[in-house]
Amino acid sequence: MAETEPQTVATLCEQCQKVPAKYKCPGCLVRTCSLACSKTHKREANCSGQRDKAVFVKRADYDANTMMSDYGFLQDLTRDHALLLRDAQEQGVAQVKPKGRAGQNSMVSHSDGPPNVPLDRSQRNIVSRAKEQRQVMIRYMSPGIKRHQQNKTIWVSSKSRLVWTLEIAIPEITELPNKWIENGFHDVCQVGNLWSGILSEQPNASEPKSDGGDEKGPRKRARTDEVRLQLLSDDGNKYPFKSSVPAELLQVIKQKFSNIPVEDLVWLIRIQNLPANKPTFCKIDPLQPLYTQLRYQTVLEFPTVYVYSQEPTTWDGYAVTVQEHCVAENDTEDVAIAANSDKEAANVE
């Protein structure tokens, strides 16, 4: 009589190592022999026991079970989308377009940004006025996002202009935080005028004011790191402006950029609505009013202006496309593709 072959390690329960395995964990593919071993495995390995429905499956391993799992995954997505749409309608966050060609309802947000971002009356007015009178699209983010909380941009109806929150970033500075936020920047003023002003002026060194016996209590301390400027607008008027550039960052800026004329620096804004692996920027003229440089662009809450001593070539490890002039966003992707094609052709030559 032939002897039976001993059980191999591969066919034994991986939990108890005693009994032949009967089951396979959908989450991590561990083989077990019983419910008790399965529960012990989940507890010790902190395994959910659920298959990762988005995991990559090789073509050779794709079978009927995988196909049914994918089908169930798509059904779950459809159900979640329907629930989200219904909740958005009940909260008044979104409207629903009539059924399109595919017979599916689509959701419309009150903003030009991500769906389900409710806007108050003031924000809706800013979006509308910016689009109609400045040809710039403003996208608002969710209220919990820090950038949304930093945004103090307003529309001044009496002067028909935007007074921006403005972010200035200098990526070439790496030894300390290299960007800061300015508030109250009129879009008829020049970013280059602001830059020249902070390089030539000294931070306000006034002593803190005492209460002087005032019954109303002590006065607020004067900020010792602000730079007070007069910004020139396109109509010849000057506007008082208090720059919030940090004193330490200002010192580094003066060391690295004080000898470079404003017009010789590279001033960029990033083009939105493009894939992250295709970073595309366009040059702006710092000696022109800001509103003329933001036309036909989408702004995420408020503009971020990047300042370089020379044109950048990479961004987060990806090759950068820099346009000489800002164009309408419908043409941006075509320009980026053409620029990348030119680069590849140059490399081939």
Coordinates of N, CA, C and O in Angstrom, one line a residue, residues 65-232:
N65 N -14.6 35.8 -11.2 CA -14.8 36.3 -9.8 C -14.4 37.8 -9.7 O -15.0 38.6 -9.1
T66 N -13.2 38.1 -10.4 CA -12.7 39.5 -10.4 C -13.7 40.4 -11.1 O -13.9 41.5 -10.7
M67 N -14.2 39.9 -12.2 CA -15.1 40.7 -13.0 C -16.4 41.0 -12.2 O -16.9 42.1 -12.2
M68 N -16.9 40.0 -11.5 CA -18.1 40.3 -10.7 C -17.8 41.2 -9.5 O -18.7 42.0 -9.2
S69 N -16.6 41.1 -9.0 CA -16.2 42.1 -7.9 C -16.2 43.5 -8.5 O -16.6 44.4 -7.8
D70 N -15.6 43.7 -9.7 CA -15.6 45.0 -10.3 C -16.9 45.5 -10.6 O -17.2 46.7 -10.4
Y71 N -17.8 44.6 -11.0 CA -19.2 45.0 -11.3 C -19.9 45.5 -10.0 O -20.6 46.6 -10.0
G72 N -19.7 44.8 -8.9 CA -20.2 45.2 -7.6 C -19.7 46.6 -7.2 O -20.4 47.4 -6.6
F73 N -18.4 46.8 -7.5 CA -17.7 48.0 -7.1 C -18.4 49.2 -7.9 O -18.6 50.3 -7.3
L74 N -18.6 49.0 -9.2 CA -19.3 50.1 -9.9 C -20.7 50.3 -9.5 O -21.1 51.5 -9.5
Q75 N -21.4 49.3 -9.1 CA -22.7 49.5 -8.5 C -22.7 50.3 -7.2 O -23.5 51.2 -7.0
D76 N -21.7 50.0 -6.4 CA -21.5 50.8 -5.1 C -21.3 52.3 -5.4 O -21.8 53.2 -4.8
L77 N -20.5 52.6 -6.4 CA -20.2 53.9 -6.8 C -21.4 54.6 -7.3 O -21.7 55.8 -7.0
T78 N -22.2 54.0 -8.1 CA -23.5 54.5 -8.6 C -24.4 54.9 -7.5 O -25.0 55.9 -7.5
R79 N -24.5 53.9 -6.6 CA -25.4 54.2 -5.4 C -24.9 55.3 -4.6 O -25.7 56.2 -4.2
D80 N -23.6 55.4 -4.3 CA -23.1 56.5 -3.5 C -23.3 57.9 -4.2 O -23.6 58.9 -3.5
H81 N -23.1 57.9 -5.5 CA -23.3 59.1 -6.3 C -24.8 59.6 -6.2 O -25.1 60.8 -6.0
A82 N -25.7 58.6 -6.3 CA -27.1 59.0 -6.2 C -27.5 59.5 -4.8 O -28.2 60.5 -4.7
L83 N -26.9 58.9 -3.8 CA -27.2 59.4 -2.4 C -26.6 60.8 -2.2 O -27.2 61.7 -1.6
L84 N -25.4 61.0 -2.7 CA -24.7 62.4 -2.6 C -25.5 63.4 -3.4 O -25.7 64.5 -2.9
L85 N -26.0 63.1 -4.5 CA -26.8 64.0 -5.3 C -28.1 64.4 -4.6 O -28.5 65.5 -4.6
R86 N -28.8 63.4 -4.0 CA -30.0 63.6 -3.3 C -29.8 64.5 -2.1 O -30.5 65.5 -1.8
D87 N -28.7 64.2 -1.3 CA -28.4 65.1 -0.2 C -28.1 66.5 -0.6 O -28.5 67.5 0.1
A88 N -27.3 66.7 -1.7 CA -27.0 68.0 -2.2 C -28.2 68.8 -2.6 O -28.4 70.0 -2.3
Q89 N -29.2 68.1 -3.2 CA -30.5 68.8 -3.6 C -31.2 69.2 -2.3 O -31.8 70.3 -2.3
E90 N -31.3 68.3 -1.3 CA -32.1 68.6 -0.1 C -31.5 69.8 0.7 O -32.2 70.5 1.3
Q91 N -30.1 69.9 0.6 CA -29.5 71.0 1.3 C -29.4 72.3 0.5 O -29.0 73.3 1.0
G92 N -29.9 72.2 -0.7 CA -29.9 73.4 -1.6 C -28.5 73.8 -2.1 O -28.3 74.9 -2.5
V93 N -27.6 72.8 -2.0 CA -26.2 73.1 -2.4 C -26.1 73.0 -3.9 O -25.3 73.8 -4.6
A94 N -26.8 72.1 -4.6 CA -26.7 71.9 -6.0 C -28.0 71.8 -6.6 O -29.1 71.5 -6.0
Q95 N -28.1 72.2 -7.9 CA -29.2 72.0 -8.7 C -29.0 70.8 -9.7 O -27.9 70.4 -9.8
V96 N -30.1 70.4 -10.3 CA -29.9 69.3 -11.2 C -30.3 69.7 -12.6 O -31.4 70.3 -12.8
K97 N -29.4 69.4 -13.6 CA -29.8 69.7 -15.0 C -30.7 68.6 -15.5 O -30.8 67.5 -14.9
P98 N -31.5 68.9 -16.5 CA -32.3 67.9 -17.2 C -31.5 66.7 -17.7 O -30.3 66.9 -17.9
K99 N -32.1 65.6 -17.8 CA -31.3 64.4 -18.3 C -30.7 64.7 -19.6 O -31.3 65.2 -20.5
G100 N -29.5 64.3 -19.8 CA -28.7 64.5 -21.0 C -28.9 63.3 -21.9 O -29.8 62.5 -21.8
R101 N -27.9 63.2 -22.8 CA -28.0 62.1 -23.8 C -27.9 60.7 -23.2 O -28.6 59.8 -23.6
A102 N -27.1 60.7 -22.1 CA -27.0 59.3 -21.5 C -28.1 59.1 -20.5 O -28.1 58.0 -19.9
G103 N -29.1 60.0 -20.4 CA -30.2 59.8 -19.5 C -29.8 59.9 -18.0 O -30.6 59.5 -17.2
Q104 N -28.7 60.6 -17.7 CA -28.3 60.7 -16.3 C -28.4 62.1 -15.9 O -28.1 63.1 -16.6
N105 N -28.8 62.3 -14.6 CA -28.9 63.7 -14.1 C -27.5 64.1 -13.7 O -26.6 63.3 -13.3
S106 N -27.2 65.3 -13.9 CA -25.9 65.9 -13.5 C -26.0 67.0 -12.5 O -27.0 67.7 -12.5
M107 N -25.0 67.2 -11.7 CA -25.1 68.1 -10.6 C -24.4 69.4 -11.0 O -23.4 69.4 -11.6
V108 N -25.0 70.5 -10.6 CA -24.4 71.8 -10.9 C -24.2 72.6 -9.6 O -25.1 72.7 -8.8
S109 N -23.0 73.0 -9.4 CA -22.6 73.7 -8.2 C -22.9 75.2 -8.4 O -23.0 75.7 -9.5
H110 N -23.0 75.9 -7.3 CA -23.2 77.4 -7.4 C -22.0 78.1 -7.7 O -22.0 79.3 -7.9
S111 N -20.8 77.4 -7.7 CA -19.6 78.1 -8.0 C -18.9 77.4 -9.2 O -19.4 76.4 -9.7
D112 N -17.8 78.0 -9.6 CA -17.1 77.4 -10.7 C -16.0 76.4 -10.2 O -15.1 76.0 -10.9
G113 N -16.1 76.1 -8.9 CA -15.1 75.2 -8.4 C -15.6 73.8 -8.2 O -16.5 73.4 -8.9
P114 N -15.1 73.1 -7.1 CA -15.5 71.8 -6.9 C -17.0 71.7 -6.6 O -17.6 72.7 -6.0
P115 N -17.8 70.7 -6.9 CA -19.2 70.6 -6.6 C -19.4 70.6 -5.1 O -18.5 70.2 -4.3
N116 N -20.6 71.0 -4.7 CA -21.0 70.9 -3.3 C -20.3 71.9 -2.4 O -20.1 71.6 -1.2
V117 N -19.8 73.0 -2.9 CA -19.3 74.1 -2.1 C -20.3 75.2 -2.0 O -20.4 76.0 -3.0
P118 N -21.1 75.3 -1.0 CA -22.1 76.3 -0.9 C -21.5 77.7 -0.8 O -20.5 77.9 0.0
L119 N -22.0 78.7 -1.5 CA -21.5 80.1 -1.4 C -22.5 81.0 -0.8 O -23.7 80.8 -1.1
D120 N -22.0 81.9 0.0 CA -23.0 82.9 0.5 C -23.2 84.0 -0.6 O -22.6 84.0 -1.6
R121 N -24.0 84.9 -0.2 CA -24.4 86.0 -1.2 C -23.2 86.8 -1.6 O -23.1 87.1 -2.8
S122 N -22.3 87.1 -0.7 CA -21.1 87.9 -1.0 C -20.2 87.2 -2.0 O -19.7 87.7 -2.9
Q123 N -20.0 85.9 -1.7 CA -19.1 85.1 -2.5 C -19.7 84.9 -3.9 O -19.0 85.0 -4.9
R124 N -21.0 84.7 -4.0 CA -21.6 84.6 -5.4 C -21.5 85.9 -6.1 O -21.2 85.9 -7.4
N125 N -21.6 87.0 -5.4 CA -21.4 88.3 -6.1 C -20.0 88.5 -6.6 O -19.7 89.0 -7.7
I126 N -19.0 88.0 -5.8 CA -17.6 88.1 -6.2 C -17.3 87.3 -7.4 O -16.7 87.7 -8.4
V127 N -17.8 86.1 -7.4 CA -17.6 85.2 -8.6 C -18.2 85.8 -9.8 O -17.6 85.8 -10.9
S128 N -19.5 86.3 -9.7 CA -20.1 86.9 -10.8 C -19.4 88.1 -11.4 O -19.2 88.2 -12.6
R129 N -19.1 89.0 -10.5 CA -18.4 90.3 -10.9 C -17.1 90.0 -11.5 O -16.7 90.6 -12.5
A130 N -16.3 89.1 -10.9 CA -15.0 88.8 -11.4 C -15.0 88.2 -12.8 O -14.2 88.6 -13.6
K131 N -16.1 87.4 -13.0 CA -16.2 86.8 -14.3 C -16.6 87.8 -15.4 O -16.1 87.8 -16.5
E132 N -17.6 88.6 -15.0 CA -18.2 89.6 -16.0 C -17.3 90.8 -16.3 O -17.1 91.2 -17.4
Q133 N -16.7 91.3 -15.2 CA -15.9 92.6 -15.4 C -14.4 92.4 -15.4 O -13.7 93.3 -15.8
R134 N -13.9 91.3 -14.9 CA -12.5 91.1 -14.9 C -12.0 89.9 -15.7 O -10.9 89.6 -15.9
Q135 N -13.0 89.1 -16.3 CA -12.7 87.9 -17.0 C -11.8 86.9 -16.3 O -10.9 86.3 -16.9
V136 N -12.0 86.8 -15.0 CA -11.3 85.8 -14.2 C -12.3 84.9 -13.5 O -13.3 85.4 -13.0
M137 N -12.0 83.6 -13.4 CA -12.8 82.7 -12.8 C -12.3 82.4 -11.4 O -11.1 82.0 -11.2
I138 N -13.1 82.5 -10.4 CA -12.7 82.3 -9.0 C -13.4 81.0 -8.5 O -14.6 80.8 -8.6
R139 N -12.6 80.1 -8.0 CA -13.1 78.8 -7.5 C -12.9 78.8 -6.0 O -11.8 79.0 -5.5
Y140 N -14.0 78.6 -5.3 CA -13.9 78.5 -3.8 C -13.7 77.0 -3.4 O -14.3 76.1 -4.0
M141 N -13.0 76.9 -2.3 CA -12.8 75.6 -1.7 C -13.7 75.3 -0.6 O -14.5 76.2 -0.2
S142 N -13.7 74.1 0.0 CA -14.5 73.8 1.2 C -14.2 74.7 2.3 O -13.0 75.1 2.5
P143 N -15.1 75.1 3.2 CA -14.9 76.0 4.3 C -13.8 75.6 5.2 O -13.1 76.4 5.9
G144 N -13.6 74.2 5.4 CA -12.5 73.8 6.3 C -11.1 73.9 5.8 O -10.2 73.7 6.6
I145 N -10.9 74.2 4.5 CA -9.6 74.3 4.0 C -8.9 75.6 4.4 O -9.5 76.6 4.4
K146 N -7.7 75.5 4.7 CA -6.9 76.7 5.3 C -6.9 77.8 4.2 O -7.1 79.0 4.6
R147 N -6.7 77.5 3.0 CA -6.7 78.5 1.9 C -8.0 79.3 1.9 O -8.0 80.5 1.6
H148 N -9.1 78.6 2.1 CA -10.4 79.3 2.1 C -10.5 80.2 3.3 O -11.0 81.3 3.1
Q149 N -10.0 79.8 4.4 CA -10.1 80.6 5.6 C -9.2 81.8 5.5 O -9.4 82.9 6.1
Q150 N -8.1 81.7 4.7 CA -7.2 82.9 4.5 C -7.7 83.9 3.5 O -7.3 85.0 3.5
N151 N -8.7 83.5 2.8 CA -9.2 84.4 1.7 C -10.0 85.5 2.2 O -11.1 85.3 2.8
K152 N -9.6 86.8 2.0 CA -10.3 88.0 2.4 C -10.6 88.8 1.2 O -10.9 90.0 1.3
T153 N -10.6 88.2 0.0 CA -10.9 89.0 -1.2 C -12.3 89.5 -1.2 O -13.3 88.9 -0.8
I154 N -12.5 90.8 -1.7 CA -13.8 91.4 -1.8 C -13.9 92.1 -3.1 O -12.9 92.4 -3.8
W155 N -15.2 92.4 -3.5 CA -15.5 93.2 -4.7 C -15.9 94.5 -4.2 O -16.9 94.6 -3.4
V156 N -15.3 95.6 -4.7 CA -15.6 97.0 -4.3 C -16.5 97.5 -5.4 O -16.0 97.9 -6.5
S157 N -17.8 97.6 -5.1 CA -18.8 98.0 -6.2 C -18.6 99.5 -6.6 O -18.7 99.8 -7.7
S158 N -18.2 100.3 -5.6 CA -18.1 101.7 -5.9 C -17.0 102.0 -6.9 O -17.0 103.0 -7.6
K159 N -16.0 101.1 -6.9 CA -14.8 101.3 -7.8 C -14.7 100.2 -8.9 O -13.8 100.3 -9.7
S160 N -15.6 99.3 -8.8 CA -15.7 98.2 -9.8 C -14.3 97.5 -9.9 O -13.7 97.4 -11.0
R161 N -13.9 97.0 -8.8 CA -12.6 96.3 -8.8 C -12.5 95.3 -7.7 O -13.3 95.3 -6.7
L162 N -11.6 94.3 -7.9 CA -11.4 93.3 -6.8 C -10.2 93.8 -5.9 O -9.2 94.4 -6.4
V163 N -10.4 93.6 -4.6 CA -9.4 93.9 -3.7 C -9.0 92.5 -3.2 O -9.7 91.9 -2.4
W164 N -7.8 92.0 -3.6 CA -7.4 90.6 -3.5 C -6.7 90.3 -2.2 O -6.0 91.2 -1.6
T165 N -6.9 89.1 -1.7 CA -5.9 88.4 -0.9 C -4.9 87.9 -1.9 O -5.2 87.3 -2.9
L166 N -3.6 88.1 -1.7 CA -2.5 87.8 -2.7 C -1.4 87.0 -2.0 O -1.0 87.4 -0.9
E167 N -1.0 85.9 -2.6 CA 0.1 85.1 -2.0 C 1.3 85.3 -2.9 O 1.2 85.2 -4.2
I168 N 2.4 85.5 -2.3 CA 3.7 85.6 -3.1 C 4.6 84.5 -2.6 O 4.8 84.4 -1.4
A169 N 5.1 83.7 -3.5 CA 5.9 82.6 -3.2 C 7.3 82.7 -3.9 O 7.3 83.1 -5.1
I170 N 8.4 82.3 -3.2 CA 9.7 82.4 -3.8 C 10.3 81.0 -3.6 O 11.1 80.8 -2.6
P171 N 10.1 80.1 -4.5 CA 10.6 78.7 -4.3 C 12.1 78.6 -4.2 O 12.6 77.6 -3.7
E172 N 12.8 79.5 -4.7 CA 14.3 79.4 -4.7 C 14.8 79.6 -3.2 O 16.0 79.3 -3.0
I173 N 14.0 80.2 -2.4 CA 14.4 80.3 -1.0 C 14.0 79.0 -0.2 O 12.8 78.7 -0.2
T174 N 14.9 78.3 0.3 CA 14.6 77.0 0.9 C 15.0 77.0 2.4 O 14.6 76.0 3.1
E175 N 15.7 78.0 3.0 CA 16.1 77.9 4.3 C 15.0 78.3 5.4 O 15.2 78.1 6.6
L176 N 13.9 78.8 4.9 CA 12.8 79.2 5.8 C 11.5 79.3 5.0 O 11.6 79.2 3.7
P177 N 10.4 79.4 5.6 CA 9.1 79.5 4.8 C 9.2 80.6 3.7 O 9.6 81.7 4.1
N178 N 8.9 80.2 2.5 CA 9.2 81.1 1.4 C 8.0 81.8 0.8 O 8.1 82.2 -0.4
K179 N 6.9 81.9 1.5 CA 5.8 82.6 0.9 C 5.0 83.3 2.0 O 5.1 82.9 3.2
W180 N 4.2 84.2 1.6 CA 3.4 85.0 2.6 C 2.2 85.5 1.9 O 2.1 85.5 0.7
I181 N 1.2 85.9 2.8 CA -0.1 86.4 2.3 C -0.2 87.9 2.5 O 0.1 88.4 3.6
E182 N -0.7 88.5 1.5 CA -1.0 90.0 1.6 C -2.5 90.1 1.4 O -3.1 89.4 0.6
N183 N -3.1 91.0 2.2 CA -4.5 91.3 2.1 C -4.7 92.8 1.7 O -3.8 93.7 2.0
G184 N -5.8 93.1 1.0 CA -6.1 94.4 0.6 C -5.3 94.9 -0.6 O -5.1 96.1 -0.8
F185 N -5.0 94.0 -1.6 CA -4.2 94.4 -2.8 C -5.2 94.7 -3.9 O -5.9 93.8 -4.4
H186 N -5.3 96.0 -4.3 CA -6.2 96.4 -5.3 C -5.7 95.9 -6.7 O -4.5 96.0 -7.0
D187 N -6.6 95.3 -7.5 CA -6.2 94.7 -8.7 C -5.8 95.7 -9.8 O -5.3 95.3 -10.8
V188 N -5.9 97.0 -9.5 CA -5.4 98.0 -10.4 C -4.0 98.4 -10.1 O -3.4 99.2 -10.8
C189 N -3.4 97.8 -9.1 CA -2.0 98.1 -8.7 C -1.1 97.0 -9.3 O -1.5 96.0 -9.8
Q190 N 0.2 97.3 -9.3 CA 1.2 96.4 -9.9 C 1.9 95.6 -8.8 O 2.3 96.1 -7.8
V191 N 2.1 94.3 -9.1 CA 2.8 93.4 -8.2 C 4.3 93.9 -8.1 O 4.9 93.8 -7.0
G192 N 4.8 94.3 -9.2 CA 6.2 94.8 -9.2 C 6.4 96.0 -8.3 O 7.5 96.2 -7.7
N193 N 5.4 96.9 -8.2 CA 5.5 98.0 -7.4 C 5.5 97.6 -5.9 O 6.3 98.2 -5.1
L194 N 4.7 96.6 -5.6 CA 4.8 96.0 -4.2 C 6.2 95.5 -3.9 O 6.7 95.7 -2.9
W195 N 6.7 94.7 -4.9 CA 8.0 94.1 -4.7 C 9.1 95.2 -4.5 O 9.9 95.1 -3.6
S196 N 9.1 96.2 -5.3 CA 10.1 97.3 -5.2 C 9.9 98.0 -3.8 O 10.9 98.4 -3.2
G197 N 8.7 98.1 -3.4 CA 8.5 98.8 -2.2 C 9.0 98.1 -1.0 O 9.6 98.7 -0.1
I198 N 8.8 96.8 -0.9 CA 9.2 96.0 0.3 C 10.8 95.9 0.3 O 11.4 95.8 1.4
L199 N 11.4 96.0 -0.9 CA 12.9 95.9 -0.9 C 13.5 97.2 -0.5 O 14.6 97.3 0.0
S200 N 12.8 98.3 -0.8 CA 13.4 99.7 -0.5 C 13.0 100.2 0.9 O 13.7 101.0 1.4
E201 N 11.9 99.7 1.4 CA 11.5 100.3 2.7 C 12.0 99.4 3.8 O 12.3 98.2 3.7
Q202 N 11.9 100.0 5.1 CA 12.3 99.3 6.3 C 11.1 98.9 7.1 O 10.1 99.7 7.0
P203 N 11.1 97.8 7.8 CA 9.9 97.5 8.6 C 9.6 98.6 9.6 O 10.5 99.3 10.1
N204 N 8.4 98.8 10.0 CA 8.0 99.8 10.9 C 8.5 99.5 12.3 O 8.2 98.5 12.9
A205 N 9.4 100.4 12.8 CA 10.1 100.2 14.1 C 9.5 101.0 15.2 O 10.2 101.3 16.2
S206 N 8.3 101.4 15.1 CA 7.6 102.3 16.1 C 7.5 101.5 17.4 O 7.2 100.3 17.4
E207 N 7.6 102.2 18.5 CA 7.5 101.6 19.8 C 6.0 101.3 20.1 O 5.1 102.0 19.6
P208 N 5.7 100.3 20.9 CA 4.4 100.0 21.2 C 3.8 101.2 22.0 O 4.4 101.8 22.8
K209 N 2.5 101.5 21.7 CA 1.9 102.7 22.3 C 1.4 102.3 23.7 O 0.8 101.2 23.9
S210 N 1.5 103.2 24.6 CA 1.0 103.0 26.0 C -0.4 103.4 26.0 O -0.9 104.1 25.2
D211 N -1.0 103.1 27.2 CA -2.4 103.4 27.3 C -2.7 104.9 27.5 O -3.7 105.5 27.2
G212 N -1.7 105.6 28.1 CA -1.8 107.1 28.3 C -2.9 107.4 29.3 O -3.4 108.5 29.2
G213 N -3.3 106.5 30.1 CA -4.4 106.8 31.0 C -5.8 106.8 30.4 O -6.7 107.3 31.0
D214 N -5.9 106.3 29.2 CA -7.2 106.3 28.6 C -8.1 105.3 29.3 O -7.7 104.2 29.6
E215 N -9.3 105.8 29.5 CA -10.3 105.0 30.2 C -10.7 103.7 29.4 O -11.2 102.8 30.0
K216 N -10.5 103.8 28.1 CA -10.9 102.7 27.3 C -10.0 101.5 27.4 O -10.2 100.5 26.7
G217 N -8.9 101.7 28.1 CA -7.9 100.6 28.2 C -6.7 100.8 27.3 O -6.6 101.7 26.6
P218 N -5.7 99.9 27.4 CA -4.5 100.0 26.6 C -4.8 99.8 25.1 O -5.7 99.1 24.7
R219 N -4.1 100.6 24.4 CA -4.2 100.5 22.9 C -3.5 99.3 22.4 O -2.6 98.7 23.0
K220 N -3.8 98.9 21.2 CA -3.2 97.8 20.5 C -1.8 98.1 20.2 O -1.4 99.2 19.9
R221 N -0.9 97.1 20.3 CA 0.5 97.3 20.0 C 0.6 97.4 18.5 O -0.1 96.7 17.7
A222 N 1.5 98.3 18.0 CA 1.8 98.5 16.6 C 2.6 97.3 16.1 O 3.6 96.9 16.8
R223 N 2.3 96.8 15.0 CA 3.2 95.7 14.5 C 4.5 96.2 14.1 O 4.7 97.3 13.5
T224 N 5.5 95.5 14.5 CA 6.9 95.9 14.2 C 7.5 95.3 13.0 O 8.6 95.6 12.6
D225 N 6.8 94.4 12.3 CA 7.3 93.8 11.1 C 6.6 94.1 9.9 O 6.9 93.6 8.8
E226 N 5.7 95.1 9.9 CA 4.9 95.5 8.7 C 5.7 96.6 7.9 O 6.4 97.4 8.5
V227 N 5.5 96.6 6.6 CA 6.1 97.6 5.8 C 5.0 98.4 5.2 O 4.1 97.9 4.5
R228 N 5.0 99.7 5.4 CA 4.0 100.6 5.0 C 4.4 101.2 3.6 O 5.5 101.8 3.5
L229 N 3.5 101.1 2.6 CA 3.8 101.5 1.3 C 2.7 102.4 0.7 O 1.6 102.5 1.3
Q230 N 3.0 103.0 -0.4 CA 2.1 103.7 -1.2 C 2.1 103.0 -2.6 O 3.1 103.2 -3.3
L231 N 1.1 102.3 -3.0 CA 1.0 101.6 -4.3 C 0.3 102.4 -5.3 O -0.8 102.9 -5.1
L232 N 1.0 102.5 -6.5 CA 0.4 103.3 -7.6 C -0.5 102.5 -8.4 O -0.2 101.3 -8.7

